[in-house]
Amino acid sequence: MSARRKLVLLLMLLGAAHFVIACAGFFAPYDPTMQDRDRPYAPPMRAHMMDAAGHFHLRPFVYAQQLREGTFDEYLSDTSQPIPLKFFVSGAPYKLIGLIPMRIHFFGAKAEGAPVFLIGSDAFGRDLLSRTLYGGQISLLAGLLATALALSVGLLIGSLAGFFGGWTDDVLMRAAELFLALPW
């Protein structure tokens, strides 16, 4: 694979990741603050296409997990209770990209009292996938704000140095070089 194709592929993957995080409400199956205190530290649930009897299913499913008696973080998969994953389901309200109110989520399970934790749950039983996607929005915003701030300060200093020239240019450029030289 050529270097150009690798770059294009990586940029497409980065763009897809940014899109998924920007639309976290749609791709997250639950509200990130929803707690299920009966399922703390639930392990990740694997999506299956074949059941325990070896039958193939067209719809992906997960097996319900039951907390092992006398423990708080050990779970057993109940292969007698497959929970089908459904796509484009109605769920908790959210705002798509922070603007459009919606209730449709990319996937979810309609089994009552049996949440699906694809990457597990935390100590309060909150879905880690939902929390990761919503937390990614904050990281993306922080990165964009830092970039915008750095660009605007650099543009201001460079414009002032270029416009005035002379000793102003020398002072501003030496100050910029100081920031590049020191390991702050």
PDB file of C-alpha atoms in Angstrom, residues 46-157:
ATOM      1  CA  ARG A  46     -19.785 -10.020  23.430  1.00  0.00           C
ATOM      2  CA  ALA A  47     -22.127  -9.751  20.472  1.00  0.00           C
ATOM      3  CA  HIS A  48     -22.927 -13.179  19.026  1.00  0.00           C
ATOM      4  CA  MET A  49     -24.381 -14.430  15.770  1.00  0.00           C
ATOM      5  CA  MET A  50     -24.405 -18.118  16.817  1.00  0.00           C
ATOM      6  CA  ASP A  51     -26.193 -19.295  19.945  1.00  0.00           C
ATOM      7  CA  ALA A  52     -25.029 -21.936  22.443  1.00  0.00           C
ATOM      8  CA  ALA A  53     -26.779 -24.670  20.418  1.00  0.00           C
ATOM      9  CA  GLY A  54     -24.849 -23.703  17.275  1.00  0.00           C
ATOM     10  CA  HIS A  55     -27.741 -22.040  15.447  1.00  0.00           C
ATOM     11  CA  PHE A  56     -26.964 -19.003  13.291  1.00  0.00           C
ATOM     12  CA  HIS A  57     -29.034 -15.835  13.854  1.00  0.00           C
ATOM     13  CA  LEU A  58     -29.365 -12.986  11.371  1.00  0.00           C
ATOM     14  CA  ARG A  59     -29.719 -10.459  14.200  1.00  0.00           C
ATOM     15  CA  PRO A  60     -26.763 -10.030  16.587  1.00  0.00           C
ATOM     16  CA  PHE A  61     -27.476 -10.744  20.232  1.00  0.00           C
ATOM     17  CA  VAL A  62     -25.804 -10.804  23.650  1.00  0.00           C
ATOM     18  CA  TYR A  63     -26.380 -13.085  26.583  1.00  0.00           C
ATOM     19  CA  ALA A  64     -27.798 -11.718  29.812  1.00  0.00           C
ATOM     20  CA  GLN A  65     -25.369 -11.540  32.709  1.00  0.00           C
ATOM     21  CA  GLN A  66     -26.259 -12.460  36.259  1.00  0.00           C
ATOM     22  CA  LEU A  67     -24.239 -11.350  39.265  1.00  0.00           C
ATOM     23  CA  ARG A  68     -22.692 -14.355  40.996  1.00  0.00           C
ATOM     24  CA  GLU A  69     -24.228 -14.803  44.451  1.00  0.00           C
ATOM     25  CA  GLY A  70     -22.113 -13.341  47.245  1.00  0.00           C
ATOM     26  CA  THR A  71     -19.916 -11.198  44.953  1.00  0.00           C
ATOM     27  CA  PHE A  72     -20.116  -7.663  43.655  1.00  0.00           C
ATOM     28  CA  ASP A  73     -18.056  -7.955  40.476  1.00  0.00           C
ATOM     29  CA  GLU A  74     -18.259 -11.550  39.192  1.00  0.00           C
ATOM     30  CA  TYR A  75     -20.811 -12.274  36.505  1.00  0.00           C
ATOM     31  CA  LEU A  76     -22.083 -15.405  34.810  1.00  0.00           C
ATOM     32  CA  SER A  77     -23.475 -15.394  31.274  1.00  0.00           C
ATOM     33  CA  ASP A  78     -26.955 -16.869  31.078  1.00  0.00           C
ATOM     34  CA  THR A  79     -26.987 -18.617  27.680  1.00  0.00           C
ATOM     35  CA  SER A  80     -30.696 -19.391  28.049  1.00  0.00           C
ATOM     36  CA  GLN A  81     -31.536 -15.671  27.766  1.00  0.00           C
ATOM     37  CA  PRO A  82     -30.311 -14.184  24.474  1.00  0.00           C
ATOM     38  CA  ILE A  83     -30.978 -10.454  24.208  1.00  0.00           C
ATOM     39  CA  PRO A  84     -31.349  -9.397  20.568  1.00  0.00           C
ATOM     40  CA  LEU A  85     -29.704  -6.123  19.566  1.00  0.00           C
ATOM     41  CA  LYS A  86     -32.007  -3.892  17.562  1.00  0.00           C
ATOM     42  CA  PHE A  87     -30.980  -1.018  15.348  1.00  0.00           C
ATOM     43  CA  PHE A  88     -32.533   2.465  15.271  1.00  0.00           C
ATOM     44  CA  VAL A  89     -34.405   2.091  18.562  1.00  0.00           C
ATOM     45  CA  SER A  90     -36.127   4.744  20.651  1.00  0.00           C
ATOM     46  CA  GLY A  91     -34.331   5.574  23.889  1.00  0.00           C
ATOM     47  CA  ALA A  92     -33.226   8.366  26.184  1.00  0.00           C
ATOM     48  CA  PRO A  93     -33.590  11.884  24.732  1.00  0.00           C
ATOM     49  CA  TYR A  94     -30.464  13.717  23.547  1.00  0.00           C
ATOM     50  CA  LYS A  95     -29.477  16.540  21.225  1.00  0.00           C
ATOM     51  CA  LEU A  96     -27.704  15.530  18.015  1.00  0.00           C
ATOM     52  CA  ILE A  97     -24.526  17.641  17.717  1.00  0.00           C
ATOM     53  CA  GLY A  98     -25.931  19.675  20.613  1.00  0.00           C
ATOM     54  CA  LEU A  99     -28.722  21.155  18.471  1.00  0.00           C
ATOM     55  CA  ILE A 100     -31.387  18.737  17.221  1.00  0.00           C
ATOM     56  CA  PRO A 101     -33.535  17.008  19.901  1.00  0.00           C
ATOM     57  CA  MET A 102     -33.855  13.277  19.172  1.00  0.00           C
ATOM     58  CA  ARG A 103     -34.687   9.943  20.799  1.00  0.00           C
ATOM     59  CA  ILE A 104     -33.468   7.477  18.129  1.00  0.00           C
ATOM     60  CA  HIS A 105     -30.270   5.555  18.961  1.00  0.00           C
ATOM     61  CA  PHE A 106     -28.172   3.479  16.559  1.00  0.00           C
ATOM     62  CA  PHE A 107     -28.625   0.284  18.544  1.00  0.00           C
ATOM     63  CA  GLY A 108     -30.148  -0.946  21.763  1.00  0.00           C
ATOM     64  CA  ALA A 109     -31.969  -3.838  23.385  1.00  0.00           C
ATOM     65  CA  LYS A 110     -35.626  -3.937  24.205  1.00  0.00           C
ATOM     66  CA  ALA A 111     -35.265  -6.542  26.997  1.00  0.00           C
ATOM     67  CA  GLU A 112     -36.775  -5.119  30.164  1.00  0.00           C
ATOM     68  CA  GLY A 113     -34.313  -4.886  33.061  1.00  0.00           C
ATOM     69  CA  ALA A 114     -31.370  -6.270  31.089  1.00  0.00           C
ATOM     70  CA  PRO A 115     -29.111  -3.483  29.818  1.00  0.00           C
ATOM     71  CA  VAL A 116     -26.457  -4.188  27.225  1.00  0.00           C
ATOM     72  CA  PHE A 117     -22.945  -3.117  28.231  1.00  0.00           C
ATOM     73  CA  LEU A 118     -20.738  -3.703  25.170  1.00  0.00           C
ATOM     74  CA  ILE A 119     -17.590  -2.472  26.943  1.00  0.00           C
ATOM     75  CA  GLY A 120     -18.803  -2.987  30.503  1.00  0.00           C
ATOM     76  CA  SER A 121     -20.051  -0.771  33.316  1.00  0.00           C
ATOM     77  CA  ASP A 122     -18.433   1.230  36.101  1.00  0.00           C
ATOM     78  CA  ALA A 123     -18.906   1.083  39.879  1.00  0.00           C
ATOM     79  CA  PHE A 124     -22.351   2.704  39.619  1.00  0.00           C
ATOM     80  CA  GLY A 125     -23.523   0.500  36.754  1.00  0.00           C
ATOM     81  CA  ARG A 126     -23.185   3.254  34.119  1.00  0.00           C
ATOM     82  CA  ASP A 127     -22.527   2.142  30.538  1.00  0.00           C
ATOM     83  CA  LEU A 128     -18.854   2.716  29.680  1.00  0.00           C
ATOM     84  CA  LEU A 129     -19.481   2.938  25.925  1.00  0.00           C
ATOM     85  CA  SER A 130     -21.929   5.812  26.402  1.00  0.00           C
ATOM     86  CA  ARG A 131     -19.631   7.553  28.874  1.00  0.00           C
ATOM     87  CA  THR A 132     -16.625   7.168  26.551  1.00  0.00           C
ATOM     88  CA  LEU A 133     -18.471   8.624  23.568  1.00  0.00           C
ATOM     89  CA  TYR A 134     -19.826  11.587  25.533  1.00  0.00           C
ATOM     90  CA  GLY A 135     -16.424  12.153  27.168  1.00  0.00           C
ATOM     91  CA  GLY A 136     -14.864  12.196  23.706  1.00  0.00           C
ATOM     92  CA  GLN A 137     -17.022  15.218  22.874  1.00  0.00           C
ATOM     93  CA  ILE A 138     -15.342  17.165  25.663  1.00  0.00           C
ATOM     94  CA  SER A 139     -11.900  16.112  24.438  1.00  0.00           C
ATOM     95  CA  LEU A 140     -12.719  17.132  20.861  1.00  0.00           C
ATOM     96  CA  LEU A 141     -13.990  20.522  22.034  1.00  0.00           C
ATOM     97  CA  ALA A 142     -10.897  21.092  24.190  1.00  0.00           C
ATOM     98  CA  GLY A 143      -8.636  20.239  21.254  1.00  0.00           C
ATOM     99  CA  LEU A 144     -10.514  22.561  18.917  1.00  0.00           C
ATOM    100  CA  LEU A 145     -10.451  25.405  21.457  1.00  0.00           C
ATOM    101  CA  ALA A 146      -6.720  24.983  22.095  1.00  0.00           C
ATOM    102  CA  THR A 147      -6.022  24.957  18.353  1.00  0.00           C
ATOM    103  CA  ALA A 148      -8.172  28.039  17.762  1.00  0.00           C
ATOM    104  CA  LEU A 149      -6.476  29.882  20.633  1.00  0.00           C
ATOM    105  CA  ALA A 150      -2.967  28.970  19.446  1.00  0.00           C
ATOM    106  CA  LEU A 151      -3.759  29.959  15.866  1.00  0.00           C
ATOM    107  CA  SER A 152      -5.289  33.282  16.859  1.00  0.00           C
ATOM    108  CA  VAL A 153      -2.378  34.212  19.167  1.00  0.00           C
ATOM    109  CA  GLY A 154       0.157  33.161  16.512  1.00  0.00           C
ATOM    110  CA  LEU A 155      -1.701  35.085  13.827  1.00  0.00           C
ATOM    111  CA  LEU A 156      -1.834  38.193  16.034  1.00  0.00           C
ATOM    112  CA  ILE A 157       1.869  38.073  16.933  1.00  0.00           C
TER     113      ILE A 157
END
